[in-house]
Coordinates of C-alpha atoms in Angstrom, one line a residue:
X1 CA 52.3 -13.7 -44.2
X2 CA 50.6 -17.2 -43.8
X3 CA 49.1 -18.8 -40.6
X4 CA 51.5 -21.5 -40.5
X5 CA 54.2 -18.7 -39.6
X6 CA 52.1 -17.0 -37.2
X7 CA 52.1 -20.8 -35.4
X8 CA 55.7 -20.9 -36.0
X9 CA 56.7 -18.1 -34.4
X10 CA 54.1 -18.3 -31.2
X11 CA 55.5 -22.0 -30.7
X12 CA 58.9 -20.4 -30.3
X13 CA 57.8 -18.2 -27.9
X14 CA 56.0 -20.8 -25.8
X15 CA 58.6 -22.8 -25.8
X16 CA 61.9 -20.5 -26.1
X17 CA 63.2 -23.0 -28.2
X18 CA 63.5 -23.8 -32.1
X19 CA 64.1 -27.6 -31.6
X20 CA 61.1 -27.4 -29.3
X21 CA 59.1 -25.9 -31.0
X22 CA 59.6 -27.5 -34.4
X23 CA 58.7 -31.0 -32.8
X24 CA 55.2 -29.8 -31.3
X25 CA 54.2 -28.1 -34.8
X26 CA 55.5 -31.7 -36.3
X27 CA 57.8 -30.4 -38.6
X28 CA 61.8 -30.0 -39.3
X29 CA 63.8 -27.5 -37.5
X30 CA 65.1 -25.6 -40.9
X31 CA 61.5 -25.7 -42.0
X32 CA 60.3 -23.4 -39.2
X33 CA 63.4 -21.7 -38.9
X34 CA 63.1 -21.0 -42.9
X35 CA 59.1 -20.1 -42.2
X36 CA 60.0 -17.3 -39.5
X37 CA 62.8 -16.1 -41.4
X38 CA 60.6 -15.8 -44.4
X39 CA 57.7 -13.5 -41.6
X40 CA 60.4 -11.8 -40.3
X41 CA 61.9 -10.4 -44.2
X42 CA 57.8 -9.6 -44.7
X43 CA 57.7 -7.1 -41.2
X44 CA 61.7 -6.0 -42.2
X45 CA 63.0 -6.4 -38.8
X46 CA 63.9 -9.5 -36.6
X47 CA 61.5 -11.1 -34.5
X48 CA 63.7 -13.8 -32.0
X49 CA 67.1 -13.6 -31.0
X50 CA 69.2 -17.5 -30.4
X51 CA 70.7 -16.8 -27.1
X52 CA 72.2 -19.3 -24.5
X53 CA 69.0 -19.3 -22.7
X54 CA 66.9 -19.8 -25.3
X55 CA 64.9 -17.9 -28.0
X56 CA 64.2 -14.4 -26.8
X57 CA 61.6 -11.8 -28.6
X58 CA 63.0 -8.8 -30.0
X59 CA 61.2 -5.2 -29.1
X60 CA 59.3 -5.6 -33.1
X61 CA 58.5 -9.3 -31.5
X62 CA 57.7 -8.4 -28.5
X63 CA 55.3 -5.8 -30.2
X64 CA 53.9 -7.8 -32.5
X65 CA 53.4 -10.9 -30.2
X66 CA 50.0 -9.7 -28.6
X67 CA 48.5 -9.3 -32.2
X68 CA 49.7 -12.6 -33.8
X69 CA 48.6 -14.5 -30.6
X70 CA 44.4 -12.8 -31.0
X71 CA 45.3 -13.5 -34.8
X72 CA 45.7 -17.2 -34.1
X73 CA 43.1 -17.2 -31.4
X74 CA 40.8 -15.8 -34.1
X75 CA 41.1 -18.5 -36.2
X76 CA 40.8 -21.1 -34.2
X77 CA 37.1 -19.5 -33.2
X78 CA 36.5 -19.8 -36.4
X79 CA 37.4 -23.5 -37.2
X80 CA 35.9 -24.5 -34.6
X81 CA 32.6 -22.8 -35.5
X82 CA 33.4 -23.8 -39.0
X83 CA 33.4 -27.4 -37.2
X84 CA 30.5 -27.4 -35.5
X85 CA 28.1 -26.4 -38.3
X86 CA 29.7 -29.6 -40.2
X87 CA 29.0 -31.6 -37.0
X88 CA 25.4 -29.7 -36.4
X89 CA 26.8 -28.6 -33.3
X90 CA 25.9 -25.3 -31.8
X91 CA 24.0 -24.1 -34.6
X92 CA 21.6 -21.1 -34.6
X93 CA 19.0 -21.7 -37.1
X94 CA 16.1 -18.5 -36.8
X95 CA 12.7 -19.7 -38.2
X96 CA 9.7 -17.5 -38.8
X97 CA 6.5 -18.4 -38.6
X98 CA 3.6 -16.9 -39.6
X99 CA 1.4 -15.6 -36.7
X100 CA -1.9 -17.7 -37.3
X101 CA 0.0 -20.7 -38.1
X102 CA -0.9 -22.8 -34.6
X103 CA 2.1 -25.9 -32.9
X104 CA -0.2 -28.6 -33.0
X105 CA 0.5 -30.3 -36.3
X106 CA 4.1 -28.8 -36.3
X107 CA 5.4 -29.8 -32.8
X108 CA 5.7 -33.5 -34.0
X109 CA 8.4 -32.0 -36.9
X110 CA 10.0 -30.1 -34.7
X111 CA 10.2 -32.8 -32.0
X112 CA 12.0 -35.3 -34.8
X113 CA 14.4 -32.3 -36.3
X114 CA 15.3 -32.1 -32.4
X115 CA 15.9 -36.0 -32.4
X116 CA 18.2 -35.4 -35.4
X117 CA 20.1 -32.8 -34.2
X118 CA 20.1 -31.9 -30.7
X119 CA 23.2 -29.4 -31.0
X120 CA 21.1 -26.9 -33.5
X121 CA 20.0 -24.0 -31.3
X122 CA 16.8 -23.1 -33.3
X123 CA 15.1 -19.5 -32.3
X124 CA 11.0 -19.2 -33.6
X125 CA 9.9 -15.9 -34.1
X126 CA 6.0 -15.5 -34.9
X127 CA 4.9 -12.6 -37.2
X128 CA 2.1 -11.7 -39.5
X129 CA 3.0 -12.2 -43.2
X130 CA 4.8 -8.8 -44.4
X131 CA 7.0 -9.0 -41.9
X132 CA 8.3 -12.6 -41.8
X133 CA 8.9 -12.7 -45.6
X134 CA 10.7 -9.0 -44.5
X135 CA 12.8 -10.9 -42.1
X136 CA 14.0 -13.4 -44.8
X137 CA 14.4 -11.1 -47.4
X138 CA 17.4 -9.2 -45.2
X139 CA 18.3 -12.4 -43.7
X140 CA 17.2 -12.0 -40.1
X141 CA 15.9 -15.4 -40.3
X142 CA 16.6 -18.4 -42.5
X143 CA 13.2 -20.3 -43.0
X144 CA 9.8 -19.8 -43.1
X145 CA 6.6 -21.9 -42.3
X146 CA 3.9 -19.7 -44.0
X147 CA 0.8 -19.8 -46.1
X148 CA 0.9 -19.3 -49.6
X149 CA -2.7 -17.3 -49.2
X150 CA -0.6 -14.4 -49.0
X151 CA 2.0 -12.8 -51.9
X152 CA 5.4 -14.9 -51.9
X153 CA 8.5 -13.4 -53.7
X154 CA 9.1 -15.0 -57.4
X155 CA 12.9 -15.5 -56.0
X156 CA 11.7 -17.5 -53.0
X157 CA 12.4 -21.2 -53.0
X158 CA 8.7 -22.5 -51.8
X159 CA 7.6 -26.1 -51.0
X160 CA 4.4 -27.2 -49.8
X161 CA 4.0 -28.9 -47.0
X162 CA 0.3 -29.9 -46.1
X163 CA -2.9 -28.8 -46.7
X164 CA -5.4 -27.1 -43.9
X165 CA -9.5 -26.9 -43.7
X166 CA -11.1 -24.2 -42.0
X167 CA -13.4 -25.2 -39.3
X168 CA -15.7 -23.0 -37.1
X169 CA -14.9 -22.7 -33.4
X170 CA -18.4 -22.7 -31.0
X171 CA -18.5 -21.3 -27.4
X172 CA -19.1 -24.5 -24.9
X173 CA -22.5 -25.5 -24.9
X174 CA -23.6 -23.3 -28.4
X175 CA -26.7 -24.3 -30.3
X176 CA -24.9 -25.7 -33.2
X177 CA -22.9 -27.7 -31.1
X178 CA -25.0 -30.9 -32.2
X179 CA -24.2 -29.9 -36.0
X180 CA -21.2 -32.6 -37.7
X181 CA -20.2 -30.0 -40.0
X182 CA -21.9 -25.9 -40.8
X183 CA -22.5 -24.2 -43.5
X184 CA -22.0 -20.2 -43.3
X185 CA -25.9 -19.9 -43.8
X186 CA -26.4 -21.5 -40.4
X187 CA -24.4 -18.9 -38.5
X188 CA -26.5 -15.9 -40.1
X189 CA -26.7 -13.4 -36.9
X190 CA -24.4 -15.1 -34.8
X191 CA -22.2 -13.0 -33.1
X192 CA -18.8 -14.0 -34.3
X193 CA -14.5 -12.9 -33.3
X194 CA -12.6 -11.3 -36.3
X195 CA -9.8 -13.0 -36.5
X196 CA -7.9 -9.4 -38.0
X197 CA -4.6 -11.1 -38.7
X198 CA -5.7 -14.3 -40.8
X199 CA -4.6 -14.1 -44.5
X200 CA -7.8 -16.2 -45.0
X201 CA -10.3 -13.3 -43.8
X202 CA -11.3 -11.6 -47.2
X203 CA -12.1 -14.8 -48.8
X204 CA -14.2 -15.6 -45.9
X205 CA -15.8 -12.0 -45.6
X206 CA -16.4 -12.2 -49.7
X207 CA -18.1 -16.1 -49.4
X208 CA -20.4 -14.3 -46.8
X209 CA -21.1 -11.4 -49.2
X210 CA -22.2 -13.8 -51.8
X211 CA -24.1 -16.0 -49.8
X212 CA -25.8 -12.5 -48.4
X213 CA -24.8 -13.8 -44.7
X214 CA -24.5 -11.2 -42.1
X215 CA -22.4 -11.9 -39.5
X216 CA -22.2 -9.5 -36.3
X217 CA -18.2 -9.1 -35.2
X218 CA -18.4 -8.9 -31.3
X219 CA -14.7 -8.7 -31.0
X220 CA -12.1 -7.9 -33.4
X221 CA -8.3 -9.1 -32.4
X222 CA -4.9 -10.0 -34.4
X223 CA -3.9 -12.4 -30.8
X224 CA -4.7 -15.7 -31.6
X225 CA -4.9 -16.4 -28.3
X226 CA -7.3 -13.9 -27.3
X227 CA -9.4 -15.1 -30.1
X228 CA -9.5 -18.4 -28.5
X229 CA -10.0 -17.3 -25.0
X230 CA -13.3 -15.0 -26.2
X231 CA -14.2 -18.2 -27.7
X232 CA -14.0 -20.1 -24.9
X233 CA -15.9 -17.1 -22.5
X234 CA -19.0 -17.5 -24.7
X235 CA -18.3 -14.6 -26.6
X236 CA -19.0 -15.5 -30.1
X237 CA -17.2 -18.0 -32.8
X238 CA -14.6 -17.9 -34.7
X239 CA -13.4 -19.2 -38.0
X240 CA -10.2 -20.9 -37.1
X241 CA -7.2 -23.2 -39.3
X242 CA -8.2 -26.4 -37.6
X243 CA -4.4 -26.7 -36.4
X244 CA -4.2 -23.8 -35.0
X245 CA -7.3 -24.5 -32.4
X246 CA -5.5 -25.3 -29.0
X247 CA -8.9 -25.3 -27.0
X248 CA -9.4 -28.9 -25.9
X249 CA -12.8 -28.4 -24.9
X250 CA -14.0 -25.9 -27.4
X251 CA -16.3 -27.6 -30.1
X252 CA -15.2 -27.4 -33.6
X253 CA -16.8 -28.6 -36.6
X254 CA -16.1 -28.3 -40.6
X255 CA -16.9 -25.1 -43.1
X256 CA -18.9 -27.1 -45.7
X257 CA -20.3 -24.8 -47.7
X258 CA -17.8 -23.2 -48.8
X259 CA -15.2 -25.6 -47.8
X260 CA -12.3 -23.3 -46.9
X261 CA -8.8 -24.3 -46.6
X262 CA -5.2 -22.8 -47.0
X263 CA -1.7 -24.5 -47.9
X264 CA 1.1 -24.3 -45.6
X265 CA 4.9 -23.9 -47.2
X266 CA 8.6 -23.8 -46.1
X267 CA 9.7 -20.7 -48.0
X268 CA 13.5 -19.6 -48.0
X269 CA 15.9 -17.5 -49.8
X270 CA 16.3 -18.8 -53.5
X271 CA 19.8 -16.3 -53.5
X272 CA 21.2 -18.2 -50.6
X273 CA 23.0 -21.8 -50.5
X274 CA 20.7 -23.8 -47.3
X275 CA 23.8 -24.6 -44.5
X276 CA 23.4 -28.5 -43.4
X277 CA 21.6 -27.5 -40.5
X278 CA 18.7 -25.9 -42.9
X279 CA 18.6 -28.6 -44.9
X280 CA 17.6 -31.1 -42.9
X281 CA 15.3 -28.8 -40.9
X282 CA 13.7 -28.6 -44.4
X283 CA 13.6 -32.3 -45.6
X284 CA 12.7 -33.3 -41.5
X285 CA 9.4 -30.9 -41.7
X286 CA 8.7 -32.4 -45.4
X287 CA 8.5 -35.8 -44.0
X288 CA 7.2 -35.4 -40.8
X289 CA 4.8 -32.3 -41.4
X290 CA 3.1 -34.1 -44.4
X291 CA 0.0 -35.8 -44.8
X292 CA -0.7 -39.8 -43.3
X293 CA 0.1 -40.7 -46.6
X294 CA 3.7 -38.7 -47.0
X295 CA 2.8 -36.4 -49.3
X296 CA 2.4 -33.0 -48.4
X297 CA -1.0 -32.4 -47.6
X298 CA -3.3 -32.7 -50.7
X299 CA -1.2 -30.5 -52.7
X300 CA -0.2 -31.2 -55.9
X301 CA 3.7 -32.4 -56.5
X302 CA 6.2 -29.2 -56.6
X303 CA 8.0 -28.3 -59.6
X304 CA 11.4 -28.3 -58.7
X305 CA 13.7 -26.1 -60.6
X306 CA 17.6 -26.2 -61.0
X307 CA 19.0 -25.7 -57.5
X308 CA 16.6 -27.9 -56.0
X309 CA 13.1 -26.5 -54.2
X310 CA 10.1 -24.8 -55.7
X311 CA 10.0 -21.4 -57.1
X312 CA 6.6 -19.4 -55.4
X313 CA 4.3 -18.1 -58.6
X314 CA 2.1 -14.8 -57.6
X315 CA -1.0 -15.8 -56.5

């Protein structure tokens, strides 16, 4: 059986009438007389009876009527959802972001990809790195915003996005608040907040090893936010992504020596084709995510390979 017969035969029904009927589905009345005869020799039984009153179900129609009718319901759900992601209209697109990844240099992005389509319902869910690139490998989300300091999939589509410094975060009123920029040296012995979730921390912990720098951990968190908030009770510092610092008042100056920094990526599934509403979610963050000067970051230009996007390389 085809659709158009299922239509047939509930506009009968609605109607009690093949003449009826035949002009609302816009067609000729031995057309849709032909079409439901055709349904009817498919179920081997009779489905309407012509009487003087009208078209009137037989018991296999009236048996069969309930089911067409969620049949046809069904696929009008489904055009119309069909529809909407063409139109950008009630979309759900699930984004993952990695947990140390702070809004500030995002929330402009997001803000435009709003702009450009108000109708996508987009649902952020914050994790540390294992399990967001978990997520997208069984499809519970459909994009990440990650760093590539941590292992990325060969089969992941990656493109960099902007570049990040590290930058040390003082208590209010520290010594070195008066410092433009530090060096690790010059916070030998200060008492300092772990930042436990930050795929950044055993590059910092081995630069301290080789610069023979002791640092004393007062406090050792994965929340971001707590990290912050310790920060901002006089606690100790913290290394920090400089976007990811929401303290307004909390000083913050440059790691100089070493000069730390990280790359932040949109990663997705190089095994799935990116619906409209992904797309421009990716080429919206690509143009409004990047640098002053357009690019992304300082990084260098992707390698695009057939398909479009960036494969990730192990680093």
């Amino acid at each position: 059986m085809e659709m158009h017969q299922v239509r047939y035969f509930l506009a009968v029904t609605e109607t009690r009438s093949f003449t009826r009927a035949a002009e609302r589905c816009a067609i000729s009345q031995p057309a849709l007389t032909a079409a439901i005869k055709k349904l009817e020799e498919e179920l081997g039984g009779a489905l309407l009876l012509r009487e003087r009153g009208g078209a009137k179900l037989t018991a296999l129609g009236q048996h069969v009527l309930p089911r067409f009718q969620r049949l046809h319901d069904e696929t009008q759900a489904v055009q119309v959802i069909a529809d909407n992601h063409r139109r950008l209209k009630q979309v759900p697109l699930r984004v993952g972001v990695l947990c140390t990844i702070g809004p500030a240099r995002l929330a402009r992005a997001l803000a435009a990809f709003r702009g450009a389509a108000p109708g996508v319902e987009l649902e952020i869910s914050v994790a540390v790195q294992a399990e967001i690139l978990r997520r997208l490998e069984e499809a519970e989300v459909d994009v990440l915003i990650t760093s590539l300091g941590g292992a990325v999939p060969a089969s992941f589509v990656v493109t960099p996005i902007y570049d990040e410094r590290y930058v040390v975060v003082l208590p209010p009123g520290h010594r070195l608040e008066a410092r433009e920029a530090l060096r690790l040296e010059d916070l030998r012995g200060e008492p300092y907040l772990d930042r436990l979730a930050c795929e950044m921390r055993e590059s910092v912990m081995a630069a301290c090893a080789a610069r023979d720098v002791a640092l004393y951990a007062a406090y050792r968190t994965e929340r971001e936010d707590w990290v912050q908030s310790l920060v901002h009770a006089g606690l100790g510092f913290a290394f920090m992504p400089e976007h990811s610092v929401l303290l307004s008042d909390a000083p913050r100056r440059p790691l100089v020596d070493p000069a730390l920094q990280r790359t932040i990526a949109l990663v997705r599934s190089g095994d799935r084709t990116p619906t409209s509403a992904l797309q421009l979610f990716w080429d919206t963050l690509l143009a409004r995510a990047a640098g002053p000067d357009g690019r992304a970051g300082d990084a260098p230009p992707p390698r695009r390979p057939p398909g479009g996007g960036v494969r990730a390389s192990r680093r």
